[in-house]
């Protein structure tokens, strides 16, 4: 954050403020960990804080401190709007463009309150007065730690904040294995553990909380819905509406499945296509240089990071897959070089 911004933000936060915190559509571990971690920190500083999630998030994140007070804007749009209207600071976490919060984007854009953007996605839009942004950061949670340190408040870290932040770092780095994991990431995690984060318990709560149907769905997808194209170093899953119903799909049930496709020897590009709510939600992952942020922006109205991105398609599942298959030869050289 540039010095003038930091100075102005410190001045604003020197007295109690009404703050709202919002994160991206379909919040994941980093989105909720950063939102709830920052909320706890601001509450400790004496501010009034409301966390708004555009829609629901997976149950395996419900244990985090502050979850009970989160406003799900899809369920309670009026309360969400009121929170923004009454705020004199709106924090936008783990997203880089107001399009990523769908209908909430208009309320945030038209609010006169200054915005604080804390994020690690490339190519952020210019809508915030205060910006803490780094594509080199493993996660937004890592940046929340950096933000507390910048504000001179590292000493306010406690077990609850530390476990929220640990969660997002853990999920966004694939448990500390993706290249975005740095020495600084581990140093931050050391400090979170020093502040009381129980890392083993966090892993169990997030990763060992499967329903039987979720595990059966994974088996089904692996056995029946995986397509491999070794000639393009590509593998992908598809999942229909009927598959969702058959396995009693709950939010978060397919989180991480795309990584199984990427784990196949020789594969550097993986995708997951899920027919949901009249759209096809797309997830893309890559290993090496192949840029799925660019791929998704160009072809699936999406975005994300170089090695992890998402998007959507208004076509049917079959049409979406057909279009994807047609695209692959255009990327053959890039895929073989990745
Ligand atoms: P996931 O595949 O887990 O949904 O998302 C992977 C990454 O891409 C995340 O960083 C997420 O924020 C980003 N992402 C997912 N969907 C979209 C989308 O529709 N648009 C943009 N711009 N980014 C997305
Ligand atoms: Mn993130």
Coordinates of C-alpha atoms and ligand atoms in Angstrom, one line a residue:
X1 CA 0.0 0.0 0.0
X2 CA 1.4 3.4 -0.9
X3 CA 2.4 5.7 2.0
X4 CA -0.3 8.3 1.5
X5 CA -3.0 5.7 1.4
X6 CA -1.7 4.0 4.5
X7 CA -1.5 7.3 6.3
X8 CA -5.1 8.2 5.3
X9 CA -6.4 4.8 6.3
X10 CA -4.7 4.9 9.7
X11 CA -6.3 8.3 10.3
X12 CA -9.8 6.9 9.3
X13 CA -9.4 3.9 11.5
X14 CA -8.1 5.9 14.5
X15 CA -11.8 6.3 15.6
X16 CA -14.5 3.7 15.7
X17 CA -16.1 3.2 12.2
X18 CA -18.9 1.2 10.6
X19 CA -17.2 -1.2 8.4
X20 CA -18.6 -3.8 6.0
X21 CA -16.5 -6.6 4.5
X22 CA -17.5 -8.3 1.3
X23 CA -15.9 -11.2 -0.7
X24 CA -16.4 -12.9 -4.0
X25 CA -19.4 -14.9 -5.2
X26 CA -19.2 -18.6 -4.1
X27 CA -16.8 -17.8 -1.2
X28 CA -14.0 -20.4 -0.6
X29 CA -11.6 -20.9 2.3
X30 CA -9.5 -17.8 1.4
X31 CA -12.5 -15.6 0.9
X32 CA -14.2 -16.5 4.2
X33 CA -10.9 -16.9 6.2
X34 CA -9.8 -13.4 5.1
X35 CA -13.2 -11.8 5.7
X36 CA -13.7 -13.3 9.1
X37 CA -10.1 -12.8 10.2
X38 CA -10.2 -9.2 9.2
X39 CA -13.6 -8.8 10.9
X40 CA -12.3 -10.1 14.2
X41 CA -9.3 -7.8 14.0
X42 CA -11.4 -4.7 13.4
X43 CA -13.8 -5.7 16.2
X44 CA -10.9 -5.9 18.5
X45 CA -10.0 -2.4 17.4
X46 CA -13.4 -1.2 18.5
X47 CA -15.1 -0.9 15.1
X48 CA -18.6 -2.1 14.2
X49 CA -18.2 -4.8 11.5
X50 CA -20.6 -6.6 9.1
X51 CA -19.4 -9.4 6.9
X52 CA -21.5 -9.9 3.7
X53 CA -21.2 -13.0 1.6
X54 CA -22.8 -12.7 -1.8
X55 CA -24.1 -16.3 -1.5
X56 CA -23.7 -19.3 0.8
X57 CA -20.4 -21.1 1.3
X58 CA -19.4 -24.7 2.1
X59 CA -20.4 -26.1 5.5
X60 CA -16.8 -27.1 6.2
X61 CA -16.1 -23.4 6.8
X62 CA -19.0 -22.8 9.3
X63 CA -16.8 -23.4 12.4
X64 CA -14.9 -20.2 11.8
X65 CA -15.4 -17.4 14.4
X66 CA -18.0 -14.9 13.3
X67 CA -19.7 -17.3 10.8
X68 CA -23.0 -16.9 12.7
X69 CA -23.2 -13.2 12.0
X70 CA -22.4 -13.3 8.3
X71 CA -25.1 -11.9 6.1
X72 CA -25.8 -14.1 3.1
X73 CA -26.9 -11.4 0.5
X74 CA -28.9 -13.9 -1.6
X75 CA -31.0 -14.8 1.5
X76 CA -31.1 -11.3 3.0
X77 CA -30.6 -8.7 0.3
X78 CA -32.1 -5.9 2.3
X79 CA -29.8 -6.4 5.3
X80 CA -26.8 -6.6 3.0
X81 CA -27.8 -3.3 1.2
X82 CA -28.4 -1.6 4.6
X83 CA -24.9 -2.7 5.8
X84 CA -23.3 -1.1 2.8
X85 CA -25.4 2.0 3.1
X86 CA -24.4 2.5 6.7
X87 CA -20.7 1.8 6.2
X88 CA -18.0 4.4 6.1
X89 CA -15.5 1.8 4.9
X90 CA -16.2 -1.1 2.6
X91 CA -13.5 -3.8 2.5
X92 CA -13.4 -5.9 -0.7
X93 CA -11.4 -9.1 -0.1
X94 CA -10.1 -11.8 -2.5
X95 CA -11.6 -10.4 -5.7
X96 CA -10.3 -7.9 -8.2
X97 CA -13.4 -6.6 -9.9
X98 CA -16.9 -5.6 -8.8
X99 CA -18.3 -8.0 -11.4
X100 CA -17.2 -10.8 -9.1
X101 CA -19.8 -9.9 -6.5
X102 CA -22.6 -9.9 -9.0
X103 CA -25.7 -7.8 -7.9
X104 CA -23.8 -6.4 -4.9
X105 CA -21.4 -4.7 -7.2
X106 CA -23.8 -1.9 -7.9
X107 CA -24.4 -1.1 -4.2
X108 CA -20.7 -1.1 -3.5
X109 CA -20.0 1.0 -6.6
X110 CA -22.6 3.6 -5.7
X111 CA -21.8 3.8 -2.0
X112 CA -19.9 7.0 -1.1
X113 CA -17.8 5.1 1.4
X114 CA -14.2 4.6 0.5
X115 CA -13.2 1.0 -0.4
X116 CA -10.3 -1.0 0.8
X117 CA -9.2 -3.7 -1.6
X118 CA -7.0 -6.5 -0.3
X119 CA -6.4 -9.1 -3.0
X120 CA -3.9 -11.3 -4.9
X121 CA -5.7 -11.8 -8.3
X122 CA -4.0 -10.3 -11.3
X123 CA -5.3 -7.2 -13.2
X124 CA -7.3 -5.5 -10.4
X125 CA -9.9 -2.9 -11.5
X126 CA -9.4 0.6 -10.2
X127 CA -12.3 1.2 -7.8
X128 CA -10.7 1.4 -4.3
X129 CA -9.2 4.3 -2.5
X130 CA -7.0 2.0 -0.4
X131 CA -5.2 -0.9 -2.1
X132 CA -3.1 -3.7 -0.7
X133 CA -2.6 -6.0 -3.7
X134 CA 0.1 -8.5 -4.6
X135 CA 0.0 -11.3 -7.2
X136 CA 3.0 -12.7 -5.4
X137 CA 0.9 -13.4 -2.2
X138 CA -0.2 -17.0 -1.8
X139 CA -3.6 -15.9 -0.6
X140 CA -5.6 -12.9 0.6
X141 CA -5.3 -14.4 4.1
X142 CA -1.5 -13.9 3.9
X143 CA -2.2 -10.3 2.9
X144 CA -4.5 -9.8 5.9
X145 CA -1.6 -10.8 8.1
X146 CA 0.6 -8.3 6.2
X147 CA -2.1 -5.7 6.7
X148 CA -2.2 -6.2 10.5
X149 CA 1.5 -5.9 10.5
X150 CA 1.4 -2.7 8.4
X151 CA -1.0 -1.2 10.9
X152 CA 1.4 -2.1 13.7
X153 CA -1.1 -4.6 15.2
X154 CA 0.6 -8.0 14.9
X155 CA 0.2 -8.3 18.6
X156 CA -3.6 -8.4 18.2
X157 CA -3.4 -11.8 16.5
X158 CA -5.2 -14.4 18.5
X159 CA -6.2 -18.0 18.0
X160 CA -9.5 -17.2 16.3
X161 CA -8.0 -14.7 13.8
X162 CA -5.0 -17.0 13.3
X163 CA -7.2 -20.0 12.5
X164 CA -9.3 -18.0 10.0
X165 CA -6.1 -16.9 8.2
X166 CA -4.5 -20.3 8.4
X167 CA -7.5 -21.7 6.6
X168 CA -7.3 -19.5 3.6
X169 CA -3.5 -19.9 3.2
X170 CA -3.9 -23.7 3.5
X171 CA -6.8 -23.9 0.9
X172 CA -5.3 -21.4 -1.6
X173 CA -1.9 -23.1 -1.5
X174 CA -3.3 -26.6 -1.8
X175 CA -1.8 -27.3 1.7
X176 CA 1.4 -25.4 1.0
X177 CA 2.3 -27.2 -2.3
X178 CA 1.5 -24.7 -5.1
X179 CA 4.3 -22.5 -6.4
X180 CA 2.7 -19.4 -4.9
X181 CA 3.8 -20.7 -1.5
X182 CA 6.9 -18.7 -0.4
X183 CA 9.3 -18.4 2.5
X184 CA 7.1 -15.5 3.6
X185 CA 4.0 -17.7 3.5
X186 CA 5.7 -20.1 5.9
X187 CA 7.0 -17.3 8.1
X188 CA 3.4 -16.0 8.3
X189 CA 2.1 -19.5 9.1
X190 CA 4.7 -19.7 11.9
X191 CA 3.4 -16.6 13.4
X192 CA -0.2 -17.8 13.1
X193 CA 0.8 -21.0 15.0
X194 CA 2.6 -18.8 17.5
X195 CA -0.6 -17.0 18.1
X196 CA -2.4 -20.3 18.8
X197 CA -3.6 -21.7 15.5
X198 CA -4.2 -25.4 15.8
X199 CA -3.1 -26.4 12.4
X200 CA -4.0 -30.1 12.7
X201 CA -7.5 -29.3 13.8
X202 CA -8.0 -26.8 10.9
X203 CA -7.0 -29.5 8.5
X204 CA -9.4 -32.0 10.0
X205 CA -12.3 -29.5 10.0
X206 CA -11.8 -28.5 6.4
X207 CA -10.6 -31.7 4.8
X208 CA -12.0 -34.5 6.9
X209 CA -15.6 -33.4 7.0
X210 CA -16.9 -35.4 4.0
X211 CA -20.5 -36.7 3.8
X212 CA -20.7 -40.3 2.5
X213 CA -22.5 -38.9 -0.6
X214 CA -19.6 -36.5 -1.3
X215 CA -17.1 -39.3 -1.3
X216 CA -19.4 -41.5 -3.5
X217 CA -19.7 -38.5 -5.9
X218 CA -16.0 -38.2 -6.1
X219 CA -15.8 -42.0 -7.0
X220 CA -18.5 -41.6 -9.6
X221 CA -16.8 -38.6 -11.2
X222 CA -13.4 -40.4 -11.3
X223 CA -14.9 -43.5 -12.8
X224 CA -17.5 -42.0 -15.2
X225 CA -17.0 -38.4 -15.9
X226 CA -13.3 -37.9 -16.5
X227 CA -12.0 -37.4 -20.1
X228 CA -8.3 -37.5 -20.8
X229 CA -6.6 -36.0 -23.9
X230 CA -2.9 -36.9 -23.6
X231 CA -2.2 -35.3 -27.0
X232 CA -3.2 -32.0 -25.5
X233 CA -1.9 -32.8 -22.0
X234 CA -5.5 -32.0 -20.9
X235 CA -8.0 -33.8 -18.7
X236 CA -11.4 -32.7 -17.6
X237 CA -14.5 -33.6 -15.6
X238 CA -18.1 -32.9 -16.5
X239 CA -21.0 -33.1 -14.2
X240 CA -24.7 -32.8 -15.2
X241 CA -27.7 -31.5 -13.2
X242 CA -28.8 -35.1 -12.9
X243 CA -25.4 -36.1 -11.3
X244 CA -25.9 -33.3 -8.8
X245 CA -29.3 -34.6 -7.7
X246 CA -28.2 -38.2 -7.7
X247 CA -25.5 -37.5 -5.1
X248 CA -27.5 -34.9 -3.1
X249 CA -24.9 -32.3 -4.1
X250 CA -24.1 -29.7 -1.3
X251 CA -22.1 -26.6 -1.9
X252 CA -18.4 -27.4 -1.7
X253 CA -18.8 -31.1 -2.6
X254 CA -16.8 -30.8 -5.8
X255 CA -14.2 -28.4 -4.4
X256 CA -10.7 -29.8 -5.3
X257 CA -12.0 -32.5 -7.7
X258 CA -10.4 -30.7 -10.7
X259 CA -7.0 -31.3 -9.1
X260 CA -7.4 -35.1 -9.6
X261 CA -7.4 -34.4 -13.3
X262 CA -4.3 -32.3 -13.0
X263 CA -2.5 -35.0 -11.0
X264 CA -2.5 -37.4 -14.0
X265 CA 1.1 -38.0 -15.3
X266 CA 1.8 -35.7 -18.2
X267 CA -1.3 -33.5 -17.8
X268 CA -0.7 -29.8 -17.5
X269 CA -4.3 -28.5 -18.1
X270 CA -7.3 -29.6 -16.2
X271 CA -10.9 -28.4 -16.2
X272 CA -14.2 -29.1 -14.4
X273 CA -17.6 -28.3 -16.0
X274 CA -20.6 -28.4 -13.8
X275 CA -24.2 -27.7 -15.0
X276 CA -25.7 -25.6 -12.2
X277 CA -28.5 -23.1 -11.9
X278 CA -29.0 -22.9 -15.7
X279 CA -25.4 -22.2 -16.4
X280 CA -22.2 -24.2 -16.7
X281 CA -19.7 -23.3 -14.0
X282 CA -16.1 -23.9 -15.2
X283 CA -12.9 -24.4 -13.2
X284 CA -9.5 -24.4 -14.8
X285 CA -6.2 -25.5 -13.4
X286 CA -2.7 -25.7 -14.9
X287 CA 0.8 -26.7 -14.1
X288 CA 3.7 -24.6 -15.5
X289 CA 3.4 -21.7 -17.9
X290 CA -0.1 -22.4 -19.4
X291 CA -2.1 -19.3 -18.4
X292 CA -5.6 -20.4 -17.4
X293 CA -6.5 -16.8 -16.3
X294 CA -6.0 -15.7 -19.9
X295 CA -7.7 -18.9 -21.3
X296 CA -10.8 -18.3 -19.1
X297 CA -11.0 -14.5 -19.8
X298 CA -10.8 -15.2 -23.6
X299 CA -13.2 -18.1 -23.8
X300 CA -15.4 -18.4 -20.7
X301 CA -16.0 -14.8 -19.5
X302 CA -13.9 -15.6 -16.4
X303 CA -10.5 -15.0 -14.8
X304 CA -8.4 -15.9 -11.8
X305 CA -4.7 -16.7 -11.5
X306 CA -2.2 -18.1 -14.0
X307 CA -2.6 -21.6 -12.6
X308 CA -6.2 -21.5 -11.2
X309 CA -9.1 -19.7 -12.8
X310 CA -12.9 -20.0 -13.2
X311 CA -15.5 -18.9 -15.6
X312 CA -19.0 -19.7 -16.8
X313 CA -20.9 -20.6 -19.9
X314 CA -24.6 -19.9 -20.8
X315 CA -24.6 -22.7 -23.3
X316 CA -25.7 -26.3 -22.4
X317 CA -23.2 -28.6 -20.8
X318 CA -22.9 -30.5 -24.2
X319 CA -22.3 -27.3 -26.1
X320 CA -19.8 -26.0 -23.6
X321 CA -17.8 -29.3 -23.8
X322 CA -18.0 -29.3 -27.6
X323 CA -16.6 -25.7 -27.6
X324 CA -13.9 -26.6 -25.2
X325 CA -12.9 -29.6 -27.4
X326 CA -12.8 -27.4 -30.5
X327 CA -10.5 -24.9 -28.6
X328 CA -7.9 -27.4 -27.6
X329 CA -6.1 -27.7 -30.9
X330 CA -5.6 -23.9 -31.0
X331 CA -3.6 -24.2 -27.7
X332 CA -1.7 -27.3 -28.6
X333 CA 1.7 -25.6 -28.9
X334 CA 1.3 -23.7 -25.6
X335 CA 0.1 -26.9 -23.8
X336 CA 3.1 -28.9 -25.1
X337 CA 5.5 -26.2 -24.0
X338 CA 3.9 -25.6 -20.5
Ligands
LIG1 P1 -12.5 -22.0 -8.7 O1 -12.2 -22.8 -9.9 O2 -12.0 -22.6 -7.4 O3 -13.9 -21.6 -8.6 O4 -11.7 -20.6 -8.9 C1 -10.4 -20.6 -9.1 C2 -9.9 -19.1 -9.1 O5 -10.5 -18.4 -10.2 C3 -10.2 -18.4 -7.9 O6 -9.1 -17.5 -7.6 C4 -11.4 -17.6 -8.2 O7 -11.5 -16.4 -7.5 C5 -11.3 -17.3 -9.7 N1 -12.6 -17.4 -10.4 C6 -13.5 -18.4 -10.3 N2 -14.6 -18.1 -11.1 C7 -14.3 -16.9 -11.6 C8 -15.1 -16.1 -12.6 O8 -16.2 -16.4 -13.0 N3 -14.5 -14.9 -12.9 C9 -13.3 -14.5 -12.4 N4 -12.8 -13.3 -12.8 N5 -12.5 -15.3 -11.6 C10 -13.1 -16.4 -11.2
LIG2 MN1 -7.7 -16.3 -2.8

